[in-house]
XYZ file of C-alpha atoms in Angstrom:
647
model
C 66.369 126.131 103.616
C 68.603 124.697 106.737
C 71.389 123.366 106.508
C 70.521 120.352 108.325
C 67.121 119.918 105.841
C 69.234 119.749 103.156
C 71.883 117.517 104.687
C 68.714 115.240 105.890
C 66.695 115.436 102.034
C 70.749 114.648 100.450
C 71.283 111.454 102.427
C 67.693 110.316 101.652
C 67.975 110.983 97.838
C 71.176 109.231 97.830
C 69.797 106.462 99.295
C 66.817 106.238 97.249
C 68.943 106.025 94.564
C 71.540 103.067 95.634
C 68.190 101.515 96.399
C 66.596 101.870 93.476
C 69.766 100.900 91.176
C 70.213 97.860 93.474
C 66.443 97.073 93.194
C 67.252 97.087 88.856
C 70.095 94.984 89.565
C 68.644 92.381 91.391
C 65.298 92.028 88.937
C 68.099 92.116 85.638
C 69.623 89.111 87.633
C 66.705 87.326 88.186
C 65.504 87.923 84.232
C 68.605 86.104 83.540
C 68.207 83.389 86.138
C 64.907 82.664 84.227
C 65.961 82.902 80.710
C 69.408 80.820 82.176
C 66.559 78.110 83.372
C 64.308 78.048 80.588
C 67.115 77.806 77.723
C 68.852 74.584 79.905
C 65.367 73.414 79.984
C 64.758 73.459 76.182
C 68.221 72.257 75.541
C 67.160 69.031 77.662
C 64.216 68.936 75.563
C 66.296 69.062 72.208
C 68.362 66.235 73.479
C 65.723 64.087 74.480
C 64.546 64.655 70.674
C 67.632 64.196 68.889
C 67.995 60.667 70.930
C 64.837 59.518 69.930
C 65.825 60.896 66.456
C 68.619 58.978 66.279
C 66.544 55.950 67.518
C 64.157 56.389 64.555
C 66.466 56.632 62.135
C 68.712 53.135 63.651
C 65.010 51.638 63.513
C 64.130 52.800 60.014
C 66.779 52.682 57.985
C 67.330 48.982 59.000
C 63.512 48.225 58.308
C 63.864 49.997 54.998
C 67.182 50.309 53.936
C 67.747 52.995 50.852
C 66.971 51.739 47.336
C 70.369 52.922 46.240
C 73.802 54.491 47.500
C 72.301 57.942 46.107
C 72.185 61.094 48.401
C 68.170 61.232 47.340
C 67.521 57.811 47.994
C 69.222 58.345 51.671
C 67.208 61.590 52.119
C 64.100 59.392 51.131
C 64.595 56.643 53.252
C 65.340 59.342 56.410
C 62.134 61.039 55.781
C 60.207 58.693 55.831
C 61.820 57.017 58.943
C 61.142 59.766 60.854
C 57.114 60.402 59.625
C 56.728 57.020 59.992
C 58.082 57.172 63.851
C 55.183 57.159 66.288
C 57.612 57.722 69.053
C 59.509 60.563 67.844
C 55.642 61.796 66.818
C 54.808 61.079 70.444
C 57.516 62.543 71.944
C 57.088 66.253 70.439
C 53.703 66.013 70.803
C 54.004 65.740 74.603
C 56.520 68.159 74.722
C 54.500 70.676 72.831
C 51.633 69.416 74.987
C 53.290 69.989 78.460
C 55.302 72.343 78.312
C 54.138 76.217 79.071
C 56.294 77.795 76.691
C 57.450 75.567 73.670
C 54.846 76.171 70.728
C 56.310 73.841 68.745
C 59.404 70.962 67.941
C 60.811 69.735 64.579
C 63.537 67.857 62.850
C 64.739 69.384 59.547
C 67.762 68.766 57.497
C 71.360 70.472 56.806
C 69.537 72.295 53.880
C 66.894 73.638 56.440
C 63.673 71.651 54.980
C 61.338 70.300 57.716
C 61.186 66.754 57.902
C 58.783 66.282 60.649
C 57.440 68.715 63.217
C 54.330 69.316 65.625
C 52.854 71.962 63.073
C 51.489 69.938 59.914
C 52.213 73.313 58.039
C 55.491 73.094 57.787
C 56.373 69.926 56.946
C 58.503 70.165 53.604
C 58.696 73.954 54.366
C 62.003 75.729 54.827
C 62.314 76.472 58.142
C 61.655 80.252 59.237
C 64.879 81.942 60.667
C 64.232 82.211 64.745
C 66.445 84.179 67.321
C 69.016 81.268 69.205
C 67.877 81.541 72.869
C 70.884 79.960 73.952
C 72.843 83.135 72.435
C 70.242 84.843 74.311
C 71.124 83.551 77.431
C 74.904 85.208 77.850
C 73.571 88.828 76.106
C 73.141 91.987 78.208
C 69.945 92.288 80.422
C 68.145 95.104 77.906
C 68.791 92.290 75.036
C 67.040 89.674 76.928
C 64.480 91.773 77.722
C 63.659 93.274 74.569
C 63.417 89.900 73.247
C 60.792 88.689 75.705
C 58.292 91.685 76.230
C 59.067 93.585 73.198
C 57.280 92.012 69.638
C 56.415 88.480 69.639
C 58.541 86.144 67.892
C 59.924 82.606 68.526
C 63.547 81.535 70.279
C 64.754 78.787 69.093
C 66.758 75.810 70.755
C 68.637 73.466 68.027
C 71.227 70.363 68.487
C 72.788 69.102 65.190
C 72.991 65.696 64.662
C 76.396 64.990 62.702
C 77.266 62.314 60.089
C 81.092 62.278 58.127
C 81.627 65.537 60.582
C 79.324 67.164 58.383
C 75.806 68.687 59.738
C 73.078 65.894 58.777
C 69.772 66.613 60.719
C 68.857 69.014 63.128
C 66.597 69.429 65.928
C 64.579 72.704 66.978
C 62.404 73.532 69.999
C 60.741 76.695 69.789
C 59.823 79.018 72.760
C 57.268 81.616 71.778
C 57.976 84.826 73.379
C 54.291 85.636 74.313
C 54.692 82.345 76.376
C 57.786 84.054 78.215
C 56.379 86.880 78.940
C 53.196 85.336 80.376
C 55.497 82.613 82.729
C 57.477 85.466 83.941
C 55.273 88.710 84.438
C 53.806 87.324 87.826
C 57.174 86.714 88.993
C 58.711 90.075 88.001
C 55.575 92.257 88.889
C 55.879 90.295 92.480
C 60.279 91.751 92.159
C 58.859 95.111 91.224
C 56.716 95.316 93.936
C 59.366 94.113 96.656
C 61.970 96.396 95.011
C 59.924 99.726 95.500
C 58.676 98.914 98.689
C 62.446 98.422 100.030
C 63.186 101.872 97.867
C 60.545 102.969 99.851
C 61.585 101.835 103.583
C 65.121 103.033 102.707
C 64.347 106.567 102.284
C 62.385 106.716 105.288
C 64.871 104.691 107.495
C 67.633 106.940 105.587
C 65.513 109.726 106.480
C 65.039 109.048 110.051
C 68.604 107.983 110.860
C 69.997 111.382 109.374
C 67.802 113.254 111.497
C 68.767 111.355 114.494
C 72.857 111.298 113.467
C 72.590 115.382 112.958
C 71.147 116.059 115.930
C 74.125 116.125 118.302
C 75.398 118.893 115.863
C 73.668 121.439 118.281
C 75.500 120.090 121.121
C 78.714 120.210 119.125
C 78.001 123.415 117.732
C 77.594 124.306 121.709
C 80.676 122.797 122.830
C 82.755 124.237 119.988
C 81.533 127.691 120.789
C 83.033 126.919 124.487
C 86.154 126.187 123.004
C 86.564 129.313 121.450
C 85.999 131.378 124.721
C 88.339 133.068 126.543
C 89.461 130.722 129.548
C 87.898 132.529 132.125
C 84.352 132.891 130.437
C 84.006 128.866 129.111
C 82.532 127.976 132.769
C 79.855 130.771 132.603
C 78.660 130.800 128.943
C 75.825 133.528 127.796
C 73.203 133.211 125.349
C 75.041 135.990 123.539
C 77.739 134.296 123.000
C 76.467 131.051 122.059
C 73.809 132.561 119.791
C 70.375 130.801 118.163
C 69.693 130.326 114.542
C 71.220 127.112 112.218
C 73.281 125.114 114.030
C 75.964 124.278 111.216
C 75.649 127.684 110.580
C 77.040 128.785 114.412
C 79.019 124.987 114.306
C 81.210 126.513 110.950
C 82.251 129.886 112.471
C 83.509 128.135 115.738
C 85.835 125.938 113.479
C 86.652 129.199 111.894
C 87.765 131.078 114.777
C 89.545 127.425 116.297
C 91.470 127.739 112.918
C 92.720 131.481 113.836
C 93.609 130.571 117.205
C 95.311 126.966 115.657
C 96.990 129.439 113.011
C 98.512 131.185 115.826
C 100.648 128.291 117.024
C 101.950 127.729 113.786
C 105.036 129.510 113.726
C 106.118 126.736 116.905
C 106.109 124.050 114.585
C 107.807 125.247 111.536
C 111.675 123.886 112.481
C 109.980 120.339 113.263
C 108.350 120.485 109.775
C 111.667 121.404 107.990
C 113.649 118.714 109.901
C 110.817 116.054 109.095
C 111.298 117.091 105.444
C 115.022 116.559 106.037
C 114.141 113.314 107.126
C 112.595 112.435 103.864
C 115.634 113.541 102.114
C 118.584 111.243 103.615
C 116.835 108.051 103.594
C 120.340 105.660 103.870
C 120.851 107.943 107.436
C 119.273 106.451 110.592
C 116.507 109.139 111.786
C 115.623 109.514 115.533
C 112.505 111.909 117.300
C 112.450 112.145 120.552
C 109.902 113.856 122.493
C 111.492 116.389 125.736
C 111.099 113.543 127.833
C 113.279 111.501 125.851
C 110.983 108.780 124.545
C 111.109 108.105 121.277
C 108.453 108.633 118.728
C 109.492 108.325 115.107
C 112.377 105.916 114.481
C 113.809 105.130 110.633
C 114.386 101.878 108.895
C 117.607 102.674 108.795
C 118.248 102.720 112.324
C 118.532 99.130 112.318
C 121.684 98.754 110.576
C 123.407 100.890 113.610
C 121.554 99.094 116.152
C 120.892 95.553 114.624
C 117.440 95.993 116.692
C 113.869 95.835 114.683
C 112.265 99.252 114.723
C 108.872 98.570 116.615
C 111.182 97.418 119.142
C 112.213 100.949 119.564
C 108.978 103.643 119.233
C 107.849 104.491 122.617
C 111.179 103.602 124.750
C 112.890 106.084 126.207
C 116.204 107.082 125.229
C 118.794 105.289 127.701
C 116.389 102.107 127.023
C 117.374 102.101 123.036
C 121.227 103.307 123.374
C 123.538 101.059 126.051
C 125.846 103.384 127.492
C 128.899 100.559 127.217
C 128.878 100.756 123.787
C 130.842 103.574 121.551
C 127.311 104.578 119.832
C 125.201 104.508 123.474
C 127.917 107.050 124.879
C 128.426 109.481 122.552
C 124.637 110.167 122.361
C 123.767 110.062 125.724
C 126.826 112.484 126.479
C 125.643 114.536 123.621
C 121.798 114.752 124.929
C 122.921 115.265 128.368
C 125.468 118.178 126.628
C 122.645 120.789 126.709
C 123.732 122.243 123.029
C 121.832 123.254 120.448
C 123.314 121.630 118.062
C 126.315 118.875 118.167
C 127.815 116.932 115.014
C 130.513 114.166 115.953
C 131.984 111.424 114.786
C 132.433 107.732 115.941
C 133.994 104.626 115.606
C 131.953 101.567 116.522
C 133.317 98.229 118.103
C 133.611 96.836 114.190
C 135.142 99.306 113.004
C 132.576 101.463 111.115
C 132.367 105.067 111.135
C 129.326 107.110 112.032
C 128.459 110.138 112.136
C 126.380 111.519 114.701
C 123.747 114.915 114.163
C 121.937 116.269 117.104
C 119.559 119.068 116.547
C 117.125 120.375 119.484
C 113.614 121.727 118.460
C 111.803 124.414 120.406
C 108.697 125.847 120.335
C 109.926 128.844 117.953
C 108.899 131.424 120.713
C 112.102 131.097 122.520
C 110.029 128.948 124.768
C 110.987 125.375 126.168
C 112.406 122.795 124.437
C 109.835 120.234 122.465
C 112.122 117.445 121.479
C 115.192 116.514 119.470
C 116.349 114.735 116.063
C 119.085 112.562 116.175
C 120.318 111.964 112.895
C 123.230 108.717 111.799
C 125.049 108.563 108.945
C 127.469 105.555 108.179
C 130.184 107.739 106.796
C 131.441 104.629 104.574
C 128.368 104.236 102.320
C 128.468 108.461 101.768
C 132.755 107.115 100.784
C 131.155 104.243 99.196
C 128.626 105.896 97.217
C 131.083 109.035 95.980
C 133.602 105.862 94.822
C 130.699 104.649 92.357
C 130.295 108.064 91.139
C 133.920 108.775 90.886
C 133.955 105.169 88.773
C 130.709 106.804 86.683
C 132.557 110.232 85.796
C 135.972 108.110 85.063
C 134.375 106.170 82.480
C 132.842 109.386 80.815
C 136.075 110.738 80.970
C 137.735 107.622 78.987
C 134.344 108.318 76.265
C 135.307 111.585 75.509
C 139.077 111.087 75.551
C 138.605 107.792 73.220
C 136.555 109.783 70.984
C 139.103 112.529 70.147
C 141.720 109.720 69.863
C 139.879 107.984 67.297
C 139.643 110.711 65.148
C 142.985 111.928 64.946
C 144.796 108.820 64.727
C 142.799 106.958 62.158
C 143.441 109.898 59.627
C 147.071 109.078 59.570
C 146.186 105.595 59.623
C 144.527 106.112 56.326
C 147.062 107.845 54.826
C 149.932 105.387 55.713
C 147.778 102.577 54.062
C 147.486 104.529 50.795
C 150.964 104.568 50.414
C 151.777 101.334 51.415
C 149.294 100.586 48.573
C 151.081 102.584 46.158
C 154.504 100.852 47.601
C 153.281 97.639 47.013
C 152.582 98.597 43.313
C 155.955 99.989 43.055
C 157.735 97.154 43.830
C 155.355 94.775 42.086
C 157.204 96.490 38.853
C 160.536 95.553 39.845
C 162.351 92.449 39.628
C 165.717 92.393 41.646
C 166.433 90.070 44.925
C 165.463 92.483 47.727
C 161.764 92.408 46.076
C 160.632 89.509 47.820
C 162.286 91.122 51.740
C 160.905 94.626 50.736
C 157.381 93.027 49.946
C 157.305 91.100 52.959
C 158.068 93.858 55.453
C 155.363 95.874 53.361
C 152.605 92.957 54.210
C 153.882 93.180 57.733
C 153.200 96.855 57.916
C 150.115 96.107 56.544
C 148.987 94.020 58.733
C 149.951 95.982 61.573
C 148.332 98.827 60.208
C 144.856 97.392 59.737
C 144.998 95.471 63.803
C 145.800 99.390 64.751
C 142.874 100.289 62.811
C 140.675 97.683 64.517
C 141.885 99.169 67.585
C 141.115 102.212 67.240
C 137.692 101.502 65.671
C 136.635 99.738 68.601
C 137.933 102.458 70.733
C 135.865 105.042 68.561
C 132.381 102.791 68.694
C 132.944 102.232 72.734
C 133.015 106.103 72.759
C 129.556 107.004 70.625
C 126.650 107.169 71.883
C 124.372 104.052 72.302
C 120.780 103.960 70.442
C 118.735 102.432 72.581
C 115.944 100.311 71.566
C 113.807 99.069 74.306
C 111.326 96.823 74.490
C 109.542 94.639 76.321
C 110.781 91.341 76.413
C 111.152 88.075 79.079
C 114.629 87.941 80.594
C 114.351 83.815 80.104
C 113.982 83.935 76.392
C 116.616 86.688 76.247
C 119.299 84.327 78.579
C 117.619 81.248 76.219
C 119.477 82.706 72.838
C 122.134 83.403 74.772
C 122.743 79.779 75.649
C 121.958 78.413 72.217
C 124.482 80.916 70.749
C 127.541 79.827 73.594
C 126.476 75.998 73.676
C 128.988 75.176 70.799
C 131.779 76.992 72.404
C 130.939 76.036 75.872
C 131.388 72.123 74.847
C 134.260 72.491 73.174
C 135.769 73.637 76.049
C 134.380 70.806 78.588
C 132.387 73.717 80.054
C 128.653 72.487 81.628
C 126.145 75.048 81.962
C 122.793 74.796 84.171
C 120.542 77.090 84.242
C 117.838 77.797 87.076
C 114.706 79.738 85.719
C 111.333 80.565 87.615
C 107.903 80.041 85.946
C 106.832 82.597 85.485
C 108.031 85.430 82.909
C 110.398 88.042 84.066
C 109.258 90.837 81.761
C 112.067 93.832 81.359
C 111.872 96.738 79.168
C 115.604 96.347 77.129
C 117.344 96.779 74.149
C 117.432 92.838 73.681
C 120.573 93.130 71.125
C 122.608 94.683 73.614
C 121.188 92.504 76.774
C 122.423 89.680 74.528
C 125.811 91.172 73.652
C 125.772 92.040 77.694
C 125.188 88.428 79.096
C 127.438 86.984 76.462
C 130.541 88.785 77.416
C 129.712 87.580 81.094
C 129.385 84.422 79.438
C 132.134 83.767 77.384
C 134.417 85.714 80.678
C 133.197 83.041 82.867
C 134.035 80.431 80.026
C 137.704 81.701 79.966
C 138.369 81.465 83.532
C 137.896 77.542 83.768
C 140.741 76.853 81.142
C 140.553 73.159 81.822
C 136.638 72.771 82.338
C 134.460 73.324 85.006
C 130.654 73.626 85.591
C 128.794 77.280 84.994
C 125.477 78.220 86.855
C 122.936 81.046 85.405
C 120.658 81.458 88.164
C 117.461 83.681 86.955
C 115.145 85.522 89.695
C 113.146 88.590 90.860
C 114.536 90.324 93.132
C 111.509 93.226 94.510
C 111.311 95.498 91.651
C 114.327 94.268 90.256
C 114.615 90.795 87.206
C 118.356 89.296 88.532
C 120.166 87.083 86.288
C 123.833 85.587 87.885
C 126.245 84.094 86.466
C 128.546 81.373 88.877
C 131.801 80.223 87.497
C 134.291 77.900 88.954
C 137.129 79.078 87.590
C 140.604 80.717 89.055
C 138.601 83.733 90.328
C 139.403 87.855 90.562
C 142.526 88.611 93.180
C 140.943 91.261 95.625
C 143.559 93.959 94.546
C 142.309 93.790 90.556
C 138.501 93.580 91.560
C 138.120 97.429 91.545
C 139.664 98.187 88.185
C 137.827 95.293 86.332
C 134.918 97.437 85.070
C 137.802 100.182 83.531
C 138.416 100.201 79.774
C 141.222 98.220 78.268
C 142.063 96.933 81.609
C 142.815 92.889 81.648
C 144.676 90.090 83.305
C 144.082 87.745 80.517
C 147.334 87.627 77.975
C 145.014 88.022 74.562
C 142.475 89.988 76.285
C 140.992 93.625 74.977
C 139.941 94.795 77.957
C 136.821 96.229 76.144
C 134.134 92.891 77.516
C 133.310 94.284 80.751
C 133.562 97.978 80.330
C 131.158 97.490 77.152
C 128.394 95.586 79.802
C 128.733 97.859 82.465
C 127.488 101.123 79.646
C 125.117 98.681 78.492
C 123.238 97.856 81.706
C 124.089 101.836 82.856
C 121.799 102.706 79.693
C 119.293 100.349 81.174
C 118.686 101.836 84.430
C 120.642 98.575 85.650
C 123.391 97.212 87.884
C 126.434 95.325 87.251
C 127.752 92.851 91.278
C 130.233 91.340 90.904
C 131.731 88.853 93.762
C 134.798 86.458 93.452
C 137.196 84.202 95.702
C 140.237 83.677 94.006
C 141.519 81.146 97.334
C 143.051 78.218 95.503
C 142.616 76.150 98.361
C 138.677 77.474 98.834
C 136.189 74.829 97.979
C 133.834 78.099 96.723
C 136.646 79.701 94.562
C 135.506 81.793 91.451
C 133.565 84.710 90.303
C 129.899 85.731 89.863
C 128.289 88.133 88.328
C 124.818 89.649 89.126
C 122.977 91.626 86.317
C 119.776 93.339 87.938
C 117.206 95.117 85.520
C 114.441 97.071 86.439
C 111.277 95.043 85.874
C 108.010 96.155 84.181
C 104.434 95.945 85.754
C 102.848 92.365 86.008
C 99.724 93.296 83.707
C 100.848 92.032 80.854
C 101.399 88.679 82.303
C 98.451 88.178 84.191
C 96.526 89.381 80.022
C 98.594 86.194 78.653
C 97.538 84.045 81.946
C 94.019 85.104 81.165
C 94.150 84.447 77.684
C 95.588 80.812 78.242
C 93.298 79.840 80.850
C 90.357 81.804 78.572
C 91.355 79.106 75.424
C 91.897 76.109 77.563
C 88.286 76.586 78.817
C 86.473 76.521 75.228
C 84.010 73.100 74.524
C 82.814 71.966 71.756
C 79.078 71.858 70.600
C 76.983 69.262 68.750
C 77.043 65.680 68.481
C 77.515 63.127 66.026
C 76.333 59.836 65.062
């Protein structure tokens, strides 16, 4: 079999099949549609019932009251209210009378006894258990209809009528399935019929239009076996060369010998492929193409912060149109381009002051043919400084870990020992009795006390030092900053401290450790609490930042001199006269462990009207699915109603 058959009988199967599960869609929607209709149809009918129900029983009961205050005397007096209603008689009657599909209506009562109903039969009769159509209604489309052409049977449409919030009567129309099936069948044979006939006119327009779309294949197949000539001979093609038989057949081994020739040039393109990879790799450097003609086809994000000009600005313009020759930048690359070299690295200083780097790198064909474009490459040599100073700050701090640790261990085993024998001391000289008891023992209780804030020292030195067991979880960052609050508000008012904080709706979800978030925004906390000595006003600002849950804290207090602001985050370093030195240092491992980010900005201007310090936490934030769940759940409860009625 041809190619092209099979590609022709393939698109007309497939389509024959979309057709035909569309066709099952559309007659499942318009089974429900029906049974949708027929159940709010019934359910009308069972009100209009339960009205005149209600009606009887007004009418009745005041005509003839009960004999007595007894449940069976009430039960008497409804029952025979209701037989004794000719319009509630009337009423189901002519329901049962007019309507195609209802084979019968009656009233029984909480304990399921019929009280009255259009069948004589079961008057005084337990009702028979019946399928709710109304459940019916929201079930899948095989439910429904199994229900209504599978074995006969009766769905049933009930409203309760309620007394003391307790069930007292209840009202049932019945739809007999047979009836169903008889009001629907010309309907659905009618879908059937208009569903196979457009299964039908599918595959043959399907049919048609791939035989039509495949044909310029031989033309293609044609033209690609021109391609692959020899440039003297595609003018003058022979029937040799462009063969007969299956055209996908001859169409595939044209692409095949294209991809030999293609292959072929390959080797020209392999330095452009490694410096595109390059390109991927130094994403913070500003990344330039330019074609031999010097226009410029692929320009970086990063481009912008050298030439504070948008980047679609810059595709497509040539190269003395993006860089002004006045400017330090614009000169050194247009003297480098116009250099000739193969390669040229310099540095610059622009007009404010920053230093760049500047990469040129010219790409040939890899033939030693002509030139086919170069890659300009920018580096801002102070974020490469900037960025080694944050990992010179990282390797510090492990170097203060693993010094504290060995610390910690030899100098609280002394520590021990010197307390044991001021303990045996102290027993010593509780034996004696002379004068210089009472100086020795004090300078003992001295020592003792000195010993044990040396031990606290070093304790906290030794659990800064050991490793962290993380805990994470998911968990909002307002709740998290919420405890927070409640745990500082004491403190904060007794030192005439206001706090306000700013939180979005909706949840910012991070995946932390909440114990040590907690510990984390306290110590920010209680800092910014200690730099407004006399008072002030605090402001925790929560928001999302991109990817990124960002929770600052704004103080108004005496603020961090610019010379001190690097050496903040170090251990045991502090300006404060009872400070440890341990607060900040402890936060900055915490959010480290976290995948986070400690920013920290002050003025410390006494005459600024913006003086003080804050401090931005940023956490990584988790996907928004579990929100949108709770949103859905919310809005899912909010949207329940009741059922039933009462009297």
């Amino acid at each position: 079999m041809r190619l092209k058959t099979k590609l022709v009988l393939a698109a007309t199967g497939l389509t024959f099949a979309i057709v035909l599960v569309l066709s099952a869609l559309f007659v499942g929607e318009l089974l429900r549609q029906r049974i949708e209709q027929t159940a709010a149809a019934n359910d009308v009918l069972a009100r209009e019932v339960l009205l005149i129900t209600r009606q009887a029983l007004e009418t009745g009961l005041r005509a003839n009251p009960p004999s007595n205050r007894s449940d069976e005397a009430l039960e008497a007096a409804v029952k025979d209210a209701l037989q004794n209603s000719e319009a509630l008689t009337d009423v189901m009657n002519g329901i049962v009378r007019y309507s195609p599909i209802v084979q019968d209506v009656s009233v029984t009562d909480a304990r399921g006894v019929t009280l009255v109903s259009t069948d004589p039969d079961e008057i005084g009769q337990p009702a028979g258990r019946r399928v709710n159509l109304e459940a019916l209604r929201y079930g899948s489309v095989a439910a429904q209809a199994r229900q209504v052409f599978g074995k006969p049977q009766v769905l049933d449409t009930s409203q309760s009528l309620d007394r003391n919030n307790e069930t007292f009567l209840i009202v049932h129309v019945g739809a007999r399935s047979t009836f169903l099936r008889n009001s629907y069948e010309p309907w659905l044979q009618a879908a059937l019929v208009f569903a196979l006939l457009a299964a039908l006119a599918a595959m043959i327009a399907a049919a048609l239009l791939a035989n039509l779309a495949l044909r310029p294949i031989e033309e293609i197949s044609r033209k690609l076996e021109m391609l692959t000539m020899p440039a003297g001979e595609a003018s003058a093609p022979d029937n040799r060369m462009l063969g007969s038989g299956d055209a996908m057949v001859r169409a595939a081994r044209s692409i095949d010998l294209l991809g030999e020739q293609m292959r072929t040039k390959e080797a020209g393109y392999t330095a452009l492929q490694a410096n595109l990879n390059q390109v991927l790799d130094t994403l913070r450097d500003g990344i330039l193409l330019f074609t031999a003609d010097h226009r410029a086809v692929m320009v970086s994000d990063a481009v912008a912060y050298f030439l504070n000009r948008p980047e679609g600005v810059l595709v497509g313009r040539q190269l003395e149109e993006i860089f002004d020759k006045q400017t330090a930048l614009g000169a050194a690359v247009l003297d480098a381009v116009a250099g000739g070299e193969a390669t040229i690295v310099e540095n610059v200083t622009l007009e404010d002051g920053r230093q760049v780097q500047i990469s040129l790198d010219r790409i040939d064909d890899g033939m030693g043919g002509s030139n086919m474009g170069t890659l300009l490459t920018l580096r801002d040599t102070e974020s490469a400084m900037q960025i080694g100073q944050e990992l010179e700050v990282a390797r510090r701090l492990a170097a203060i870990g693993r010094l504290t640790a060995g610390v910690g261990h030899e100098v609280k085993n002394p520590i021990n020992a010197m307390v044991v024998h001021l303990e045996l001391l102290r027993s010593k000289l509780a034996a004696g009795g002379s004068e210089s008891f009472n100086g020795a023992q004090r300078h003992v209780d001295i020592l003792t006390g000195e010993m044990q804030r040396l031990d606290r020292v070093v304790q906290t030195l030794a659990d800064f030092s050991r490793p962290m067991e993380v805990k994470l979880r998911e968990q909002d960052l307002r709740h998290v900053m919420g405890t927070v609050m409640e745990l500082t508000a004491a403190e904060m008012q007794e030192n005439g401290v206001t706090v306000t904080v700013e939180a979005p709706p909706e949840p910012l979800m991070v995946r932390v450790d909440g114990e040590l978030i907690r510990q984390a925004l306290l110590n920010l906390l209680l800092n910014g609490m200690q730099a407004m000595p006399d008072g002030g006003a605090m402001r925790v600002v929560l928001y999302r930042d991109h990817q990124f849950a960002v929770a600052e804290v704004q103080d108004e207090g005496v603020g961090i001199p610019t010379e001190v602001l690097p050496r903040i985050f170090e251990l045991y370093f502090t300006t404060k006269p009872k400070g440890s030195g341990i607060g900040l240092a402890m936060t900055y491992r915490i959010l480290q462990l976290h995948g986070g980010a400690l920013d920290v900005r002050s003025n410390a201007d006494p005459q600024s009207p913006n003086r003080g310090t804050t401090f931005a936490v940023r956490l990584p934030i988790v996907a928004g699915a579990v929100v949108a769940d709770v949103r859905k759940a919310v809005d899912a409860g909010g949207n329940r109603k009741g059922m039933g009625e009462r009297v």
